[in-house]
Every structure is written in structure tokens, then in C-alpha cells.
JSON list of C-alpha atoms in Angstrom, two decimals:
[
{"chain": "A", "resi": 1, "resn": "MET", "atom": "CA", "xyz": [103.09, 77.15, 97.08]},
{"chain": "A", "resi": 2, "resn": "ASP", "atom": "CA", "xyz": [103.74, 76.89, 100.81]},
{"chain": "A", "resi": 3, "resn": "SER", "atom": "CA", "xyz": [104.76, 79.94, 102.78]},
{"chain": "A", "resi": 4, "resn": "VAL", "atom": "CA", "xyz": [108.42, 78.84, 103.12]},
{"chain": "A", "resi": 5, "resn": "ASN", "atom": "CA", "xyz": [108.66, 78.78, 99.23]},
{"chain": "A", "resi": 6, "resn": "GLU", "atom": "CA", "xyz": [106.72, 82.05, 98.95]},
{"chain": "A", "resi": 7, "resn": "LYS", "atom": "CA", "xyz": [109.19, 83.76, 101.22]},
{"chain": "A", "resi": 8, "resn": "LYS", "atom": "CA", "xyz": [112.28, 82.24, 99.24]},
{"chain": "A", "resi": 9, "resn": "HIS", "atom": "CA", "xyz": [110.51, 83.37, 96.11]},
{"chain": "A", "resi": 10, "resn": "ILE", "atom": "CA", "xyz": [109.94, 86.98, 97.17]},
{"chain": "A", "resi": 11, "resn": "GLU", "atom": "CA", "xyz": [113.53, 87.18, 98.62]},
{"chain": "A", "resi": 12, "resn": "ARG", "atom": "CA", "xyz": [115.14, 86.31, 95.28]},
{"chain": "A", "resi": 13, "resn": "ALA", "atom": "CA", "xyz": [113.31, 88.84, 93.21]},
{"chain": "A", "resi": 14, "resn": "PRO", "atom": "CA", "xyz": [115.01, 92.03, 92.58]},
{"chain": "A", "resi": 15, "resn": "ARG", "atom": "CA", "xyz": [113.43, 95.03, 94.34]},
{"chain": "A", "resi": 16, "resn": "ILE", "atom": "CA", "xyz": [112.92, 98.66, 93.34]},
{"chain": "A", "resi": 17, "resn": "PRO", "atom": "CA", "xyz": [112.20, 101.16, 95.83]},
{"chain": "A", "resi": 18, "resn": "LEU", "atom": "CA", "xyz": [108.77, 102.56, 95.80]},
{"chain": "A", "resi": 19, "resn": "ASP", "atom": "CA", "xyz": [107.28, 105.14, 98.07]},
{"chain": "A", "resi": 20, "resn": "VAL", "atom": "CA", "xyz": [103.47, 105.36, 97.19]},
{"chain": "A", "resi": 21, "resn": "GLU", "atom": "CA", "xyz": [100.27, 105.34, 99.06]},
{"chain": "A", "resi": 22, "resn": "VAL", "atom": "CA", "xyz": [98.48, 101.93, 98.96]},
{"chain": "A", "resi": 23, "resn": "ASN", "atom": "CA", "xyz": [94.78, 101.41, 99.62]},
{"chain": "A", "resi": 24, "resn": "CYS", "atom": "CA", "xyz": [94.53, 98.10, 101.53]},
{"chain": "A", "resi": 25, "resn": "ASN", "atom": "CA", "xyz": [91.22, 96.35, 101.59]},
{"chain": "A", "resi": 26, "resn": "ASN", "atom": "CA", "xyz": [89.32, 99.69, 100.80]},
{"chain": "A", "resi": 27, "resn": "THR", "atom": "CA", "xyz": [89.68, 100.39, 104.60]},
{"chain": "A", "resi": 28, "resn": "ARG", "atom": "CA", "xyz": [92.99, 101.95, 105.23]},
{"chain": "A", "resi": 29, "resn": "PHE", "atom": "CA", "xyz": [96.07, 103.42, 103.64]},
{"chain": "A", "resi": 30, "resn": "VAL", "atom": "CA", "xyz": [99.65, 102.34, 104.04]},
{"chain": "A", "resi": 31, "resn": "TYR", "atom": "CA", "xyz": [102.87, 103.13, 102.23]},
{"chain": "A", "resi": 32, "resn": "SER", "atom": "CA", "xyz": [105.04, 100.99, 100.13]},
{"chain": "A", "resi": 33, "resn": "LYS", "atom": "CA", "xyz": [108.67, 100.41, 100.85]},
{"chain": "A", "resi": 34, "resn": "ASN", "atom": "CA", "xyz": [109.67, 98.51, 97.74]},
{"chain": "A", "resi": 35, "resn": "ILE", "atom": "CA", "xyz": [108.23, 96.30, 94.88]},
{"chain": "A", "resi": 36, "resn": "SER", "atom": "CA", "xyz": [109.32, 93.34, 93.00]},
{"chain": "A", "resi": 37, "resn": "GLU", "atom": "CA", "xyz": [107.70, 91.54, 90.04]},
{"chain": "A", "resi": 38, "resn": "THR", "atom": "CA", "xyz": [106.48, 88.84, 92.58]},
{"chain": "A", "resi": 39, "resn": "GLY", "atom": "CA", "xyz": [105.40, 91.20, 95.38]},
{"chain": "A", "resi": 40, "resn": "ILE", "atom": "CA", "xyz": [105.47, 94.42, 97.58]},
{"chain": "A", "resi": 41, "resn": "ALA", "atom": "CA", "xyz": [106.73, 95.43, 100.95]},
{"chain": "A", "resi": 42, "resn": "LEU", "atom": "CA", "xyz": [104.45, 97.84, 102.78]},
{"chain": "A", "resi": 43, "resn": "ILE", "atom": "CA", "xyz": [104.95, 99.98, 105.97]},
{"chain": "A", "resi": 44, "resn": "SER", "atom": "CA", "xyz": [102.02, 100.07, 108.20]},
{"chain": "A", "resi": 45, "resn": "GLU", "atom": "CA", "xyz": [100.97, 101.13, 111.79]},
{"chain": "A", "resi": 46, "resn": "GLU", "atom": "CA", "xyz": [99.12, 97.88, 112.18]},
{"chain": "A", "resi": 47, "resn": "PRO", "atom": "CA", "xyz": [100.31, 94.38, 111.39]},
{"chain": "A", "resi": 48, "resn": "LEU", "atom": "CA", "xyz": [98.62, 91.97, 109.01]},
{"chain": "A", "resi": 49, "resn": "ASP", "atom": "CA", "xyz": [98.33, 88.30, 109.79]},
{"chain": "A", "resi": 50, "resn": "PRO", "atom": "CA", "xyz": [100.49, 85.97, 107.84]},
{"chain": "A", "resi": 51, "resn": "ASN", "atom": "CA", "xyz": [98.56, 83.98, 105.14]},
{"chain": "A", "resi": 52, "resn": "GLN", "atom": "CA", "xyz": [95.87, 86.71, 105.05]},
{"chain": "A", "resi": 53, "resn": "PHE", "atom": "CA", "xyz": [94.77, 87.90, 101.63]},
{"chain": "A", "resi": 54, "resn": "VAL", "atom": "CA", "xyz": [94.37, 91.42, 100.95]},
{"chain": "A", "resi": 55, "resn": "HIS", "atom": "CA", "xyz": [93.21, 93.68, 98.10]},
{"chain": "A", "resi": 56, "resn": "LEU", "atom": "CA", "xyz": [95.59, 96.36, 97.13]},
{"chain": "A", "resi": 57, "resn": "LYS", "atom": "CA", "xyz": [95.27, 99.50, 94.86]},
{"chain": "A", "resi": 58, "resn": "PHE", "atom": "CA", "xyz": [98.05, 101.88, 94.01]},
{"chain": "A", "resi": 59, "resn": "PHE", "atom": "CA", "xyz": [99.59, 103.98, 91.40]},
{"chain": "A", "resi": 60, "resn": "LEU", "atom": "CA", "xyz": [103.00, 103.40, 89.82]},
{"chain": "A", "resi": 61, "resn": "PRO", "atom": "CA", "xyz": [105.03, 106.76, 89.50]},
{"chain": "A", "resi": 62, "resn": "GLY", "atom": "CA", "xyz": [104.15, 108.40, 86.31]},
{"chain": "A", "resi": 63, "resn": "ASN", "atom": "CA", "xyz": [101.20, 106.17, 85.52]},
{"chain": "A", "resi": 64, "resn": "PRO", "atom": "CA", "xyz": [97.62, 107.48, 85.63]},
{"chain": "A", "resi": 65, "resn": "ARG", "atom": "CA", "xyz": [96.27, 103.84, 85.72]},
{"chain": "A", "resi": 66, "resn": "GLN", "atom": "CA", "xyz": [95.59, 102.27, 89.19]},
{"chain": "A", "resi": 67, "resn": "ILE", "atom": "CA", "xyz": [97.06, 98.93, 89.87]},
{"chain": "A", "resi": 68, "resn": "ASN", "atom": "CA", "xyz": [94.65, 96.49, 91.51]},
{"chain": "A", "resi": 69, "resn": "VAL", "atom": "CA", "xyz": [96.04, 93.22, 92.95]},
{"chain": "A", "resi": 70, "resn": "PHE", "atom": "CA", "xyz": [95.21, 90.54, 95.42]},
{"chain": "A", "resi": 71, "resn": "ALA", "atom": "CA", "xyz": [98.27, 89.60, 97.53]},
{"chain": "A", "resi": 72, "resn": "LYS", "atom": "CA", "xyz": [99.11, 87.16, 100.32]},
{"chain": "A", "resi": 73, "resn": "VAL", "atom": "CA", "xyz": [100.78, 88.18, 103.45]},
{"chain": "A", "resi": 74, "resn": "VAL", "atom": "CA", "xyz": [104.03, 86.14, 103.85]},
{"chain": "A", "resi": 75, "resn": "ARG", "atom": "CA", "xyz": [105.61, 88.12, 106.74]},
{"chain": "A", "resi": 76, "resn": "THR", "atom": "CA", "xyz": [104.97, 90.82, 109.30]},
{"chain": "A", "resi": 77, "resn": "ASP", "atom": "CA", "xyz": [108.06, 92.30, 111.21]},
{"chain": "A", "resi": 78, "resn": "GLN", "atom": "CA", "xyz": [107.86, 95.04, 113.77]},
{"chain": "A", "resi": 79, "resn": "VAL", "atom": "CA", "xyz": [110.53, 97.59, 112.63]},
{"chain": "A", "resi": 80, "resn": "SER", "atom": "CA", "xyz": [109.82, 100.20, 115.37]},
{"chain": "A", "resi": 81, "resn": "ASP", "atom": "CA", "xyz": [107.57, 100.99, 118.24]},
{"chain": "A", "resi": 82, "resn": "HIS", "atom": "CA", "xyz": [104.92, 102.11, 115.99]},
{"chain": "A", "resi": 83, "resn": "PHE", "atom": "CA", "xyz": [105.51, 100.52, 112.55]},
{"chain": "A", "resi": 84, "resn": "TYR", "atom": "CA", "xyz": [105.48, 97.10, 110.79]},
{"chain": "A", "resi": 85, "resn": "GLU", "atom": "CA", "xyz": [106.99, 96.07, 107.60]},
{"chain": "A", "resi": 86, "resn": "ILE", "atom": "CA", "xyz": [104.76, 93.65, 105.75]},
{"chain": "A", "resi": 87, "resn": "GLY", "atom": "CA", "xyz": [105.97, 91.40, 102.92]},
{"chain": "A", "resi": 88, "resn": "LEU", "atom": "CA", "xyz": [103.27, 90.30, 100.50]},
{"chain": "A", "resi": 89, "resn": "VAL", "atom": "CA", "xyz": [103.42, 88.03, 97.37]},
{"chain": "A", "resi": 90, "resn": "PHE", "atom": "CA", "xyz": [101.13, 88.94, 94.43]},
{"chain": "A", "resi": 91, "resn": "TRP", "atom": "CA", "xyz": [98.47, 86.26, 94.18]},
{"chain": "A", "resi": 92, "resn": "ASP", "atom": "CA", "xyz": [96.02, 87.44, 91.66]},
{"chain": "A", "resi": 93, "resn": "VAL", "atom": "CA", "xyz": [96.96, 90.07, 89.17]},
{"chain": "A", "resi": 94, "resn": "ALA", "atom": "CA", "xyz": [94.79, 90.92, 86.02]},
{"chain": "A", "resi": 95, "resn": "VAL", "atom": "CA", "xyz": [96.58, 90.80, 82.70]},
{"chain": "A", "resi": 96, "resn": "GLU", "atom": "CA", "xyz": [96.23, 94.57, 82.14]},
{"chain": "A", "resi": 97, "resn": "ASP", "atom": "CA", "xyz": [97.94, 95.16, 85.71]},
{"chain": "A", "resi": 98, "resn": "LYS", "atom": "CA", "xyz": [100.57, 92.57, 85.06]},
{"chain": "A", "resi": 99, "resn": "THR", "atom": "CA", "xyz": [101.55, 94.38, 81.80]},
{"chain": "A", "resi": 100, "resn": "GLU", "atom": "CA", "xyz": [101.75, 97.76, 83.69]},
{"chain": "A", "resi": 101, "resn": "LEU", "atom": "CA", "xyz": [103.99, 96.24, 86.36]},
{"chain": "A", "resi": 102, "resn": "GLU", "atom": "CA", "xyz": [106.21, 94.63, 83.63]},
{"chain": "A", "resi": 103, "resn": "LYS", "atom": "CA", "xyz": [106.53, 97.95, 81.91]},
{"chain": "A", "resi": 104, "resn": "PHE", "atom": "CA", "xyz": [107.41, 99.62, 85.20]},
{"chain": "A", "resi": 105, "resn": "PHE", "atom": "CA", "xyz": [110.13, 97.12, 85.99]},
{"chain": "A", "resi": 106, "resn": "LYS", "atom": "CA", "xyz": [111.66, 97.28, 82.42]},
{"chain": "A", "resi": 107, "resn": "HIS", "atom": "CA", "xyz": [111.99, 101.01, 82.62]},
{"chain": "A", "resi": 108, "resn": "ASN", "atom": "CA", "xyz": [113.23, 101.16, 86.16]},
{"chain": "A", "resi": 109, "resn": "ARG", "atom": "CA", "xyz": [115.77, 98.34, 86.38]},
{"chain": "A", "resi": 110, "resn": "ALA", "atom": "CA", "xyz": [119.26, 99.32, 87.05]}
]
């Protein structure tokens, strides 16, 4: 899937607001803005390069099991003098994590 199609795909997916701490590549912590079944938006003080792959770890609200996913950066937009919004598409998700994400979406869809 090329980045244009990835961006279109992530834009079509319904999003749920999500404000949780996310461990990015075991080196820094950022915060989520929202999540969809296909990806996640993060807020960071440092940008990430488009097409870069990152390892993310986070907890969904009310769930004690940590989610571990690999994701590909599809966009980085500077949203203020000190912050970037980073859009990522999930690339590699274990079956167990996919199941937890699906349960979260089923329970939180409006």
C-alpha cells in the first residue's frame, strides 16, 4: 500500500478520542490524540519521519493488558511552536492485540 492510499485509508476510519501515554520505540513517551481500527494519532514534542516504522506500547482505558503494535508514520504536522501531530497506520498487530482493539471499538463506538 503506498502512502497516498494509507493516508486515505486512515482518514476514512472512524476515530475515538484517546488520551493515553504511549511508549514509542522504548525510548520516549508521547500522548495519543485519537485511535481508529487502522491507526493512531499521537502528539509529540519531536516529529517522526514519514514512512518510518515505530514500535508502540500503550494501555487502553479500563484494560490492564498492554497493547504492542508496529506502525508506519503516514504524516507529521506541526500543530504549535512545540508540538507535532503524528498520524500512524497500524502495520503489524498480534492477534491478541487486534482482539483487544476490536473489543475497545465495539464498546466505545457512538
